[in-house]
PDB file of C-alpha atoms and ligand atoms in Angstrom:
ATOM      1  CA  MET A1188     121.924  92.854  83.380  1.00 93.00           C
ATOM      2  CA  LYS A1189     121.669  92.531  87.099  1.00 97.00           C
ATOM      3  CA  PHE A1190     118.917  90.626  89.017  1.00 97.00           C
ATOM      4  CA  ALA A1191     117.836  89.993  92.508  1.00 98.00           C
ATOM      5  CA  ILE A1192     115.426  87.284  93.821  1.00 98.00           C
ATOM      6  CA  ILE A1193     113.051  87.557  96.775  1.00 98.00           C
ATOM      7  CA  SER A1194     111.682  84.348  98.091  1.00 98.00           C
ATOM      8  CA  LYS A1195     108.778  83.827 100.439  1.00 98.00           C
ATOM      9  CA  GLY A1196     111.198  81.731 102.433  1.00 98.00           C
ATOM     10  CA  ASP A1197     109.467  78.324 102.382  1.00 98.00           C
ATOM     11  CA  ALA A1198     111.329  75.255 101.020  1.00 98.00           C
ATOM     12  CA  THR A1199     109.657  75.311  97.583  1.00 97.00           C
ATOM     13  CA  SER A1200     110.213  79.021  96.924  1.00 98.00           C
ATOM     14  CA  ASP A1201     113.850  78.847  98.110  1.00 98.00           C
ATOM     15  CA  LYS A1202     114.426  75.796  95.840  1.00 97.00           C
ATOM     16  CA  ILE A1203     113.116  77.820  92.811  1.00 98.00           C
ATOM     17  CA  LYS A1204     115.357  80.766  93.933  1.00 98.00           C
ATOM     18  CA  ARG A1205     118.369  78.638  93.715  1.00 98.00           C
ATOM     19  CA  GLN A1206     117.283  77.192  90.288  1.00 96.00           C
ATOM     20  CA  ILE A1207     116.698  80.623  88.840  1.00 97.00           C
ATOM     21  CA  THR A1208     119.973  81.966  90.253  1.00 97.00           C
ATOM     22  CA  HIS A1209     121.869  79.043  88.698  1.00 97.00           C
ATOM     23  CA  TYR A1210     120.171  79.393  85.296  1.00 96.00           C
ATOM     24  CA  LEU A1211     120.509  83.248  85.173  1.00 96.00           C
ATOM     25  CA  THR A1212     124.237  83.197  86.181  1.00 96.00           C
ATOM     26  CA  GLU A1213     124.785  80.608  83.415  1.00 95.00           C
ATOM     27  CA  PHE A1214     123.392  83.179  80.970  1.00 94.00           C
ATOM     28  CA  ASP A1215     125.913  85.685  82.356  1.00 94.00           C
ATOM     29  CA  LEU A1216     123.437  87.801  84.390  1.00 95.00           C
ATOM     30  CA  VAL A1217     124.828  89.079  87.642  1.00 97.00           C
ATOM     31  CA  TYR A1218     123.216  88.679  91.044  1.00 98.00           C
ATOM     32  CA  ASP A1219     123.090  92.248  92.587  1.00 98.00           C
ATOM     33  CA  GLU A1220     120.651  92.785  95.587  1.00 98.00           C
ATOM     34  CA  LYS A1221     121.623  96.535  95.743  1.00 98.00           C
ATOM     35  CA  LYS A1222     120.961  97.733  92.204  1.00 98.00           C
ATOM     36  CA  PRO A1223     119.102  95.133  90.283  1.00 98.00           C
ATOM     37  CA  ASP A1224     117.450  95.821  86.813  1.00 96.00           C
ATOM     38  CA  ILE A1225     114.961  93.023  87.551  1.00 97.00           C
ATOM     39  CA  VAL A1226     113.518  91.643  90.753  1.00 98.00           C
ATOM     40  CA  ILE A1227     112.068  88.187  90.648  1.00 98.00           C
ATOM     41  CA  SER A1228     109.585  87.480  93.612  1.00 98.00           C
ATOM     42  CA  ILE A1229     108.851  83.866  94.414  1.00 98.00           C
ATOM     43  CA  GLY A1230     105.874  83.171  96.636  1.00 98.00           C
ATOM     44  CA  GLY A1231     102.649  84.991  96.485  1.00 97.00           C
ATOM     45  CA  ASP A1232     101.204  88.536  95.827  1.00 98.00           C
ATOM     46  CA  GLY A1233     102.311  89.309  99.421  1.00 98.00           C
ATOM     47  CA  THR A1234     105.762  88.413  98.462  1.00 98.00           C
ATOM     48  CA  LEU A1235     105.669  90.887  95.524  1.00 98.00           C
ATOM     49  CA  LEU A1236     104.342  93.520  97.862  1.00 98.00           C
ATOM     50  CA  TYR A1237     107.440  92.996 100.156  1.00 98.00           C
ATOM     51  CA  ALA A1238     109.758  93.208  97.073  1.00 98.00           C
ATOM     52  CA  PHE A1239     108.129  96.455  95.963  1.00 98.00           C
ATOM     53  CA  HIS A1240     108.829  98.065  99.160  1.00 98.00           C
ATOM     54  CA  GLN A1241     112.372  96.773  99.313  1.00 98.00           C
ATOM     55  CA  TYR A1242     113.087  98.476  96.042  1.00 98.00           C
ATOM     56  CA  VAL A1243     110.631 101.492  96.284  1.00 98.00           C
ATOM     57  CA  ASP A1244     113.518 103.900  95.879  1.00 98.00           C
ATOM     58  CA  ARG A1245     114.496 102.367  92.531  1.00 98.00           C
ATOM     59  CA  LEU A1246     111.151 102.055  90.764  1.00 98.00           C
ATOM     60  CA  ALA A1247     112.426 103.826  87.627  1.00 98.00           C
ATOM     61  CA  GLU A1248     115.381 101.464  87.234  1.00 97.00           C
ATOM     62  CA  THR A1249     113.733  98.126  88.355  1.00 98.00           C
ATOM     63  CA  ALA A1250     111.180  95.940  86.757  1.00 97.00           C
ATOM     64  CA  PHE A1251     109.393  93.251  88.753  1.00 98.00           C
ATOM     65  CA  VAL A1252     108.193  89.685  87.780  1.00 97.00           C
ATOM     66  CA  GLY A1253     106.405  87.292  90.161  1.00 98.00           C
ATOM     67  CA  VAL A1254     106.382  83.445  90.331  1.00 98.00           C
ATOM     68  CA  HIS A1255     103.720  81.867  92.473  1.00 97.00           C
ATOM     69  CA  THR A1256     104.329  78.829  94.533  1.00 97.00           C
ATOM     70  CA  GLY A1257     100.719  78.841  95.946  1.00 94.00           C
ATOM     71  CA  HIS A1258      97.696  80.021  94.000  1.00 93.00           C
ATOM     72  CA  LEU A1259      97.696  82.225  90.810  1.00 91.00           C
ATOM     73  CA  GLY A1260      98.330  85.847  91.948  1.00 94.00           C
ATOM     74  CA  PHE A1261      97.761  89.133  90.402  1.00 96.00           C
ATOM     75  CA  TYR A1262     101.450  90.203  90.628  1.00 96.00           C
ATOM     76  CA  ALA A1263     102.733  86.619  90.922  1.00 95.00           C
ATOM     77  CA  ASP A1264     101.510  85.096  87.583  1.00 92.00           C
ATOM     78  CA  TRP A1265     104.216  82.642  86.567  1.00 95.00           C
ATOM     79  CA  THR A1266     103.997  79.103  87.682  1.00 95.00           C
ATOM     80  CA  PRO A1267     107.028  77.141  89.002  1.00 95.00           C
ATOM     81  CA  ASP A1268     106.948  74.847  85.906  1.00 94.00           C
ATOM     82  CA  GLU A1269     107.398  77.908  83.658  1.00 94.00           C
ATOM     83  CA  VAL A1270     110.598  78.906  85.245  1.00 94.00           C
ATOM     84  CA  GLU A1271     112.857  77.725  82.434  1.00 94.00           C
ATOM     85  CA  LYS A1272     110.793  79.674  79.902  1.00 93.00           C
ATOM     86  CA  LEU A1273     110.886  82.647  82.204  1.00 95.00           C
ATOM     87  CA  VAL A1274     114.719  82.509  82.492  1.00 95.00           C
ATOM     88  CA  ILE A1275     115.251  82.247  78.818  1.00 93.00           C
ATOM     89  CA  HIS A1276     112.900  85.220  78.156  1.00 92.00           C
ATOM     90  CA  LEU A1277     114.787  87.244  80.815  1.00 92.00           C
ATOM     91  CA  ALA A1278     118.216  86.434  79.326  1.00 90.00           C
ATOM     92  CA  LYS A1279     116.983  87.746  75.894  1.00 81.00           C
ATOM     93  CA  THR A1280     117.197  91.425  76.862  1.00 72.00           C
ATOM     94  CA  PRO A1281     115.680  93.877  76.319  1.00 83.00           C
ATOM     95  CA  PHE A1282     112.225  92.707  77.643  1.00 88.00           C
ATOM     96  CA  GLN A1283     109.058  94.702  77.366  1.00 92.00           C
ATOM     97  CA  VAL A1284     107.917  96.570  80.376  1.00 95.00           C
ATOM     98  CA  VAL A1285     104.345  97.599  81.427  1.00 97.00           C
ATOM     99  CA  GLN A1286     103.929 100.424  83.862  1.00 98.00           C
ATOM    100  CA  TYR A1287     101.055 100.689  86.376  1.00 98.00           C
ATOM    101  CA  PRO A1288     100.010 103.485  88.722  1.00 98.00           C
ATOM    102  CA  VAL A1289     100.798 103.520  92.352  1.00 98.00           C
ATOM    103  CA  LEU A1290      99.291 105.546  95.214  1.00 99.00           C
ATOM    104  CA  GLU A1291     101.152 108.470  96.861  1.00 99.00           C
ATOM    105  CA  VAL A1292     100.250 108.936 100.438  1.00 98.00           C
ATOM    106  CA  ILE A1293     101.477 111.999 102.458  1.00 98.00           C
ATOM    107  CA  VAL A1294     100.771 111.995 106.190  1.00 98.00           C
ATOM    108  CA  ARG A1295     101.203 115.487 107.678  1.00 98.00           C
ATOM    109  CA  PHE A1296     101.594 115.942 111.420  1.00 97.00           C
ATOM    110  CA  ASN A1297     100.457 118.876 113.703  1.00 95.00           C
ATOM    111  CA  ASP A1298     104.008 119.577 114.935  1.00 90.00           C
ATOM    112  CA  GLY A1299     106.007 121.951 112.806  1.00 85.00           C
ATOM    113  CA  GLY A1300     105.128 120.864 109.368  1.00 90.00           C
ATOM    114  CA  ARG A1301     106.665 117.349 109.693  1.00 96.00           C
ATOM    115  CA  GLU A1302     105.485 114.893 107.013  1.00 97.00           C
ATOM    116  CA  LYS A1303     105.890 111.350 105.856  1.00 97.00           C
ATOM    117  CA  ARG A1304     105.561 110.113 102.321  1.00 98.00           C
ATOM    118  CA  TYR A1305     104.749 106.609 101.321  1.00 98.00           C
ATOM    119  CA  LEU A1306     104.036 104.731  97.966  1.00 98.00           C
ATOM    120  CA  ALA A1307     101.463 101.903  98.017  1.00 99.00           C
ATOM    121  CA  LEU A1308     101.171  99.146  95.381  1.00 98.00           C
ATOM    122  CA  ASN A1309      97.811  97.867  96.580  1.00 98.00           C
ATOM    123  CA  GLU A1310      96.335 100.323  98.980  1.00 98.00           C
ATOM    124  CA  CYS A1311      96.365 102.399 102.204  1.00 99.00           C
ATOM    125  CA  THR A1312      93.694 101.913 104.804  1.00 98.00           C
ATOM    126  CA  ILE A1313      93.075 104.161 107.658  1.00 98.00           C
ATOM    127  CA  LYS A1314      91.167 103.279 110.938  1.00 98.00           C
ATOM    128  CA  ALA A1315      91.077 104.945 114.389  1.00 96.00           C
ATOM    129  CA  THR A1316      93.041 102.944 117.097  1.00 95.00           C
ATOM    130  CA  GLU A1317      89.751 103.158 119.194  1.00 94.00           C
ATOM    131  CA  GLY A1318      86.232 103.997 118.325  1.00 94.00           C
ATOM    132  CA  SER A1319      84.978 104.999 114.854  1.00 96.00           C
ATOM    133  CA  LEU A1320      87.065 106.843 112.363  1.00 97.00           C
ATOM    134  CA  VAL A1321      85.670 110.440 112.092  1.00 97.00           C
ATOM    135  CA  VAL A1322      87.286 112.450 109.384  1.00 97.00           C
ATOM    136  CA  ASP A1323      86.479 115.261 106.957  1.00 98.00           C
ATOM    137  CA  VAL A1324      86.997 114.191 103.424  1.00 98.00           C
ATOM    138  CA  PHE A1325      88.153 116.780 100.856  1.00 98.00           C
ATOM    139  CA  ILE A1326      88.265 116.141  97.165  1.00 98.00           C
ATOM    140  CA  LYS A1327      90.257 118.521  94.984  1.00 98.00           C
ATOM    141  CA  GLY A1328      90.177 121.203  97.708  1.00 97.00           C
ATOM    142  CA  ASP A1329      86.472 121.033  98.445  1.00 98.00           C
ATOM    143  CA  LYS A1330      84.912 119.350 101.466  1.00 98.00           C
ATOM    144  CA  PHE A1331      82.979 116.433 100.247  1.00 98.00           C
ATOM    145  CA  GLU A1332      81.681 114.669 103.341  1.00 97.00           C
ATOM    146  CA  THR A1333      82.319 113.886 106.993  1.00 97.00           C
ATOM    147  CA  PHE A1334      82.886 110.158 107.181  1.00 97.00           C
ATOM    148  CA  ARG A1335      82.066 108.177 110.238  1.00 97.00           C
ATOM    149  CA  GLY A1336      82.650 104.508 110.300  1.00 97.00           C
ATOM    150  CA  ASP A1337      85.157 101.732 110.563  1.00 98.00           C
ATOM    151  CA  GLY A1338      87.678 103.144 107.961  1.00 98.00           C
ATOM    152  CA  LEU A1339      88.553 104.089 104.458  1.00 98.00           C
ATOM    153  CA  CYS A1340      90.529 102.113 101.794  1.00 99.00           C
ATOM    154  CA  ILE A1341      92.267 104.087  99.068  1.00 99.00           C
ATOM    155  CA  SER A1342      93.473 101.637  96.401  1.00 99.00           C
ATOM    156  CA  THR A1343      95.485 101.543  93.118  1.00 99.00           C
ATOM    157  CA  PRO A1344      94.004  99.852  90.080  1.00 98.00           C
ATOM    158  CA  THR A1345      96.146  96.640  90.646  1.00 98.00           C
ATOM    159  CA  GLY A1346      95.205  96.776  94.289  1.00 98.00           C
ATOM    160  CA  SER A1347      91.519  96.949  93.434  1.00 98.00           C
ATOM    161  CA  THR A1348      91.293  93.169  93.288  1.00 98.00           C
ATOM    162  CA  ALA A1349      92.590  92.935  96.972  1.00 98.00           C
ATOM    163  CA  TYR A1350      91.225  94.585 100.082  1.00 98.00           C
ATOM    164  CA  ASN A1351      89.094  97.068  97.954  1.00 98.00           C
ATOM    165  CA  LYS A1352      87.215  94.191  96.379  1.00 98.00           C
ATOM    166  CA  ALA A1353      86.221  92.881  99.691  1.00 98.00           C
ATOM    167  CA  LEU A1354      84.620  96.291 100.405  1.00 98.00           C
ATOM    168  CA  ASN A1355      82.511  96.058  97.235  1.00 98.00           C
ATOM    169  CA  GLY A1356      84.827  98.404  95.350  1.00 98.00           C
ATOM    170  CA  ALA A1357      85.052  98.104  91.543  1.00 98.00           C
ATOM    171  CA  ILE A1358      87.867  96.212  89.769  1.00 98.00           C
ATOM    172  CA  LEU A1359      89.767  98.852  87.796  1.00 98.00           C
ATOM    173  CA  HIS A1360      91.843  97.979  84.786  1.00 98.00           C
ATOM    174  CA  PRO A1361      95.499  99.038  85.573  1.00 98.00           C
ATOM    175  CA  SER A1362      95.804 101.052  82.324  1.00 97.00           C
ATOM    176  CA  LEU A1363      93.622 103.562  84.144  1.00 98.00           C
ATOM    177  CA  SER A1364      95.665 106.138  85.965  1.00 98.00           C
ATOM    178  CA  ALA A1365      93.338 106.424  88.941  1.00 98.00           C
ATOM    179  CA  ILE A1366      92.750 105.814  92.587  1.00 98.00           C
ATOM    180  CA  GLN A1367      89.648 104.444  94.324  1.00 99.00           C
ATOM    181  CA  ILE A1368      88.171 105.414  97.690  1.00 99.00           C
ATOM    182  CA  ALA A1369      85.974 102.554  99.404  1.00 98.00           C
ATOM    183  CA  GLU A1370      84.193 102.884 102.629  1.00 98.00           C
ATOM    184  CA  MET A1371      84.403 100.361 105.494  1.00 98.00           C
ATOM    185  CA  ALA A1372      81.130 100.311 107.249  1.00 98.00           C
ATOM    186  CA  SER A1373      80.016 103.972 107.167  1.00 97.00           C
ATOM    187  CA  ILE A1374      77.455 105.028 109.551  1.00 96.00           C
ATOM    188  CA  ASN A1375      74.485 106.412 107.681  1.00 95.00           C
ATOM    189  CA  ASN A1376      71.336 107.795 109.329  1.00 94.00           C
ATOM    190  CA  ARG A1377      69.497 111.104 109.737  1.00 91.00           C
ATOM    191  CA  VAL A1378      72.456 112.706 111.388  1.00 89.00           C
ATOM    192  CA  PHE A1379      75.414 111.285 109.574  1.00 91.00           C
ATOM    193  CA  ARG A1380      75.635 110.874 105.752  1.00 95.00           C
ATOM    194  CA  THR A1381      78.339 109.593 103.436  1.00 97.00           C
ATOM    195  CA  ILE A1382      78.186 109.078  99.696  1.00 98.00           C
ATOM    196  CA  GLY A1383      78.007 105.285 100.242  1.00 97.00           C
ATOM    197  CA  SER A1384      79.518 104.400  96.805  1.00 98.00           C
ATOM    198  CA  PRO A1385      83.206 103.789  96.059  1.00 98.00           C
ATOM    199  CA  LEU A1386      84.683 106.890  94.235  1.00 98.00           C
ATOM    200  CA  VAL A1387      87.274 106.734  91.432  1.00 98.00           C
ATOM    201  CA  LEU A1388      89.625 109.758  91.103  1.00 98.00           C
ATOM    202  CA  PRO A1389      91.646 110.455  87.993  1.00 98.00           C
ATOM    203  CA  GLU A1390      95.315 111.630  88.031  1.00 98.00           C
ATOM    204  CA  HIS A1391      96.006 115.089  89.767  1.00 96.00           C
ATOM    205  CA  HIS A1392      92.775 114.854  91.736  1.00 98.00           C
ATOM    206  CA  THR A1393      93.873 114.770  95.399  1.00 98.00           C
ATOM    207  CA  CYS A1394      91.836 113.252  98.285  1.00 98.00           C
ATOM    208  CA  VAL A1395      92.719 114.774 101.767  1.00 98.00           C
ATOM    209  CA  ILE A1396      91.339 113.530 104.859  1.00 98.00           C
ATOM    210  CA  LYS A1397      91.410 115.534 108.057  1.00 98.00           C
ATOM    211  CA  PRO A1398      90.772 114.155 111.554  1.00 96.00           C
ATOM    212  CA  VAL A1399      87.843 115.703 113.373  1.00 95.00           C
ATOM    213  CA  ASN A1400      88.940 114.506 116.802  1.00 92.00           C
ATOM    214  CA  ASP A1401      92.293 113.910 118.386  1.00 91.00           C
ATOM    215  CA  VAL A1402      92.913 110.152 118.223  1.00 94.00           C
ATOM    216  CA  ASP A1403      95.585 107.860 116.904  1.00 96.00           C
ATOM    217  CA  TYR A1404      95.249 106.208 113.630  1.00 97.00           C
ATOM    218  CA  ASN A1405      96.053 102.659 112.261  1.00 98.00           C
ATOM    219  CA  ILE A1406      97.346 103.159 108.794  1.00 98.00           C
ATOM    220  CA  THR A1407      98.287 100.281 106.517  1.00 98.00           C
ATOM    221  CA  ILE A1408     100.417 100.729 103.475  1.00 98.00           C
ATOM    222  CA  ASP A1409      99.997  97.337 101.644  1.00 98.00           C
ATOM    223  CA  HIS A1410     101.107  94.695 104.186  1.00 98.00           C
ATOM    224  CA  LEU A1411     102.833  97.319 106.314  1.00 98.00           C
ATOM    225  CA  PHE A1412     101.001  98.452 109.568  1.00 98.00           C
ATOM    226  CA  LEU A1413     101.696 101.663 111.162  1.00 97.00           C
ATOM    227  CA  VAL A1414     100.383 103.740 114.111  1.00 97.00           C
ATOM    228  CA  HIS A1415     100.474 107.583 113.704  1.00 96.00           C
ATOM    229  CA  LYS A1416      99.694 110.084 116.312  1.00 95.00           C
ATOM    230  CA  ASP A1417      99.108 113.817 116.012  1.00 95.00           C
ATOM    231  CA  VAL A1418      97.914 113.578 112.485  1.00 97.00           C
ATOM    232  CA  LYS A1419      96.910 116.809 110.797  1.00 97.00           C
ATOM    233  CA  SER A1420      95.950 115.369 107.380  1.00 98.00           C
ATOM    234  CA  ILE A1421      96.533 112.606 104.902  1.00 98.00           C
ATOM    235  CA  GLN A1422      96.793 113.300 101.224  1.00 98.00           C
ATOM    236  CA  TYR A1423      96.196 110.756  98.485  1.00 98.00           C
ATOM    237  CA  ARG A1424      96.691 110.977  94.728  1.00 98.00           C
ATOM    238  CA  VAL A1425      98.114 108.960  91.906  1.00 98.00           C
ATOM    239  CA  ALA A1426     101.933 109.075  92.275  1.00 98.00           C
ATOM    240  CA  GLU A1427     104.313 110.527  89.810  1.00 98.00           C
ATOM    241  CA  GLU A1428     106.280 107.227  90.116  1.00 98.00           C
ATOM    242  CA  ARG A1429     104.969 104.057  88.488  1.00 98.00           C
ATOM    243  CA  VAL A1430     105.668 100.348  89.090  1.00 98.00           C
ATOM    244  CA  ARG A1431     107.273  98.417  86.188  1.00 98.00           C
ATOM    245  CA  PHE A1432     106.610  94.972  85.419  1.00 97.00           C
ATOM    246  CA  ALA A1433     108.495  92.791  82.904  1.00 95.00           C
ATOM    247  CA  ARG A1434     105.929  91.669  80.360  1.00 93.00           C
ATOM    248  CA  LEU A1435     107.354  88.534  79.007  1.00 91.00           C
ATOM    249  CA  ARG A1436     104.032  87.051  77.513  1.00 90.00           C
ATOM    250  CA  PRO A1437     100.548  88.233  77.145  1.00 91.00           C
ATOM    251  CA  PHE A1438      98.286  87.585  80.215  1.00 93.00           C
ATOM    252  CA  PRO A1439      95.287  89.931  79.852  1.00 95.00           C
ATOM    253  CA  PHE A1440      94.095  91.399  83.105  1.00 96.00           C
ATOM    254  CA  TRP A1441      90.527  90.274  82.669  1.00 97.00           C
ATOM    255  CA  VAL A1442      91.671  86.760  82.015  1.00 96.00           C
ATOM    256  CA  ARG A1443      93.552  87.005  85.319  1.00 95.00           C
ATOM    257  CA  VAL A1444      90.413  88.338  87.094  1.00 97.00           C
ATOM    258  CA  ARG A1445      88.288  85.498  85.754  1.00 97.00           C
ATOM    259  CA  GLN A1446      90.938  82.790  86.581  1.00 95.00           C
ATOM    260  CA  SER A1447      91.363  84.204  90.120  1.00 94.00           C
ATOM    261  CA  PHE A1448      87.798  84.701  91.123  1.00 96.00           C
ATOM    262  CA  ILE A1449      85.618  82.677  88.832  1.00 96.00           C
ATOM    263  CA  GLY A1450      87.798  79.758  87.735  1.00 92.00           C
ATOM    264  CA  ASP A1451      88.326  78.258  84.308  1.00 80.00           C
TER     265      ASP A1451
HETATM  266  P1  LIG B2470      97.442  88.283 103.200  1.00 69.13           P
HETATM  267  O1  LIG B2470      96.604  88.311 104.435  1.00 69.13           O
HETATM  268  O2  LIG B2470      98.180  87.055 102.677  1.00 69.13           O
HETATM  269  O3  LIG B2470      96.734  88.851 101.917  1.00 69.13           O
HETATM  270  C1  LIG B2470      95.348  88.567 101.739  1.00 69.13           C
HETATM  271  C2  LIG B2470      95.119  88.062 100.303  1.00 69.13           C
HETATM  272  O4  LIG B2470      95.215  89.062  99.431  1.00 69.13           O
HETATM  273  C3  LIG B2470      96.110  87.010  99.934  1.00 69.13           C
HETATM  274  O5  LIG B2470      95.387  85.930  99.359  1.00 69.13           O
HETATM  275  C4  LIG B2470      97.013  87.721  98.891  1.00 69.13           C
HETATM  276  O6  LIG B2470      97.513  86.886  98.014  1.00 69.13           O
HETATM  277  C5  LIG B2470      95.887  88.580  98.205  1.00 69.13           C
HETATM  278  N1  LIG B2470      96.292  89.726  97.496  1.00 69.13           N
HETATM  279  C6  LIG B2470      97.329  90.541  97.745  1.00 69.13           C
HETATM  280  N2  LIG B2470      97.377  91.507  96.817  1.00 69.13           N
HETATM  281  C7  LIG B2470      96.332  91.197  95.907  1.00 69.13           C
HETATM  282  C8  LIG B2470      95.911  91.881  94.740  1.00 69.13           C
HETATM  283  N3  LIG B2470      96.510  92.966  94.283  1.00 69.13           N
HETATM  284  N4  LIG B2470      94.905  91.365  94.101  1.00 69.13           N
HETATM  285  C9  LIG B2470      94.266  90.278  94.579  1.00 69.13           C
HETATM  286  N5  LIG B2470      94.659  89.669  95.648  1.00 69.13           N
HETATM  287  C10 LIG B2470      95.746  90.143  96.357  1.00 69.13           C
HETATM  288  O7  LIG B2470      98.536  89.497 103.395  1.00 69.13           O
HETATM  289  P2  LIG B2470      99.619  89.988 102.281  1.00 69.13           P
HETATM  290  O8  LIG B2470      99.935  88.811 101.368  1.00 69.13           O
HETATM  291  O9  LIG B2470     100.738  90.672 103.050  1.00 69.13           O
HETATM  292  O10 LIG B2470      98.844  91.034 101.420  1.00 69.13           O
HETATM  293  C11 LIG B2470      98.527  92.254 101.951  1.00 69.13           C
HETATM  294  C12 LIG B2470      97.321  92.646 101.377  1.00 69.13           C
HETATM  295  O11 LIG B2470      96.165  91.865 101.996  1.00 69.13           O
HETATM  296  C13 LIG B2470      96.852  94.137 101.464  1.00 69.13           C
HETATM  297  O12 LIG B2470      97.418  94.913 100.697  1.00 69.13           O
HETATM  298  C14 LIG B2470      95.290  94.029 101.293  1.00 69.13           C
HETATM  299  O13 LIG B2470      94.943  94.280  99.954  1.00 69.13           O
HETATM  300  C15 LIG B2470      94.926  92.524 101.603  1.00 69.13           C
HETATM  301  N6  LIG B2470      94.005  92.475 102.625  1.00 69.13           N
HETATM  302  C16 LIG B2470      92.697  92.123 102.327  1.00 69.13           C
HETATM  303  C17 LIG B2470      91.690  92.144 103.376  1.00 69.13           C
HETATM  304  C18 LIG B2470      90.372  91.638 102.921  1.00 69.13           C
HETATM  305  O14 LIG B2470      90.265  91.194 101.729  1.00 69.13           O
HETATM  306  N7  LIG B2470      89.301  91.716 103.806  1.00 69.13           N
HETATM  307  C19 LIG B2470      91.964  92.466 104.562  1.00 69.13           C
HETATM  308  C20 LIG B2470      93.263  92.875 104.932  1.00 69.13           C
HETATM  309  C21 LIG B2470      94.293  92.859 103.946  1.00 69.13           C
HETATM  310  P3  LIG B2470      98.759  85.875  98.260  1.00 69.13           P
HETATM  311  O15 LIG B2470      98.206  84.726  99.162  1.00 69.13           O
HETATM  312  O16 LIG B2470      99.279  85.473  96.968  1.00 69.13           O
HETATM  313  O17 LIG B2470      99.850  86.731  99.127  1.00 69.13           O
HETATM  314 MN1  LIG B2471     100.050  86.709 101.477  1.00 69.13          MN
END
């Protein structure tokens, strides 16, 4: 089995990276950054997001596991003092894998049918570079509303505890193959009206947003920050691809939610 390790880059994370590399090579696993079967991220949830995007073209072949060197994370759920246990588990192939939905984003441009496709593990947000975001929102092909406000956040179930939660979105269990649309400060008065509640769409239901005016957009895909000009539409749906996590011990999602947000 081949493995790769992505460290946040601080002294503690780098030290754990050296330890794990040493242990796993002793167990005859091979360090391979190009084609790993398992990617171990050491740092925080942000580090795992980075790791996901490093290996986004190998989602079917790569499983992820996260060690946190700061606070407990949603992706990074192993503590540094569990590292030995983790290594022994990993060496005992085959390990169990759980698969979670990811978000497909297709940005289409006005010029000659050009498009860009992205996968997000947490979410995609869209804002105008200046002024309010004004877009028509289509759901399953039908115009749903004209949104006017700061922006929109379209998240995955595992991303629902991140930015989406700050927008009062619901926390979705990652066994649900769905995406969630949450508003950022919509303008609602006698002239402008939006639904106001977060919406959860099942698999195969697409959400398409179309600009009403010709402005540039700030689009984030997880931690990645992009500016797109000349946007014709942006399409969102549950991706065909899934993200795979090595499941080496039970750690129920709702326990993680409680420990992260409420405490023990
Ligand atoms: P960051 O500024 O360090 O991330 C903000 C916080 O979100 C960090 O505490 C991060 O954990 C945590 N986080 C990331 N994914 C999470 C998840 N799935 N569930 C619960 N918490 C999660 O930047 P970053 O580490 O590069 O992460 C990028 C993410 O930040 C974006 O995908 C977005 O979800 C989030 N964000 C949130 C807000 C907000 O809540 N108002 C605004 C902008 C961005 P770690 O410290 O372990 O990395
Ligand atoms: Mn972070």
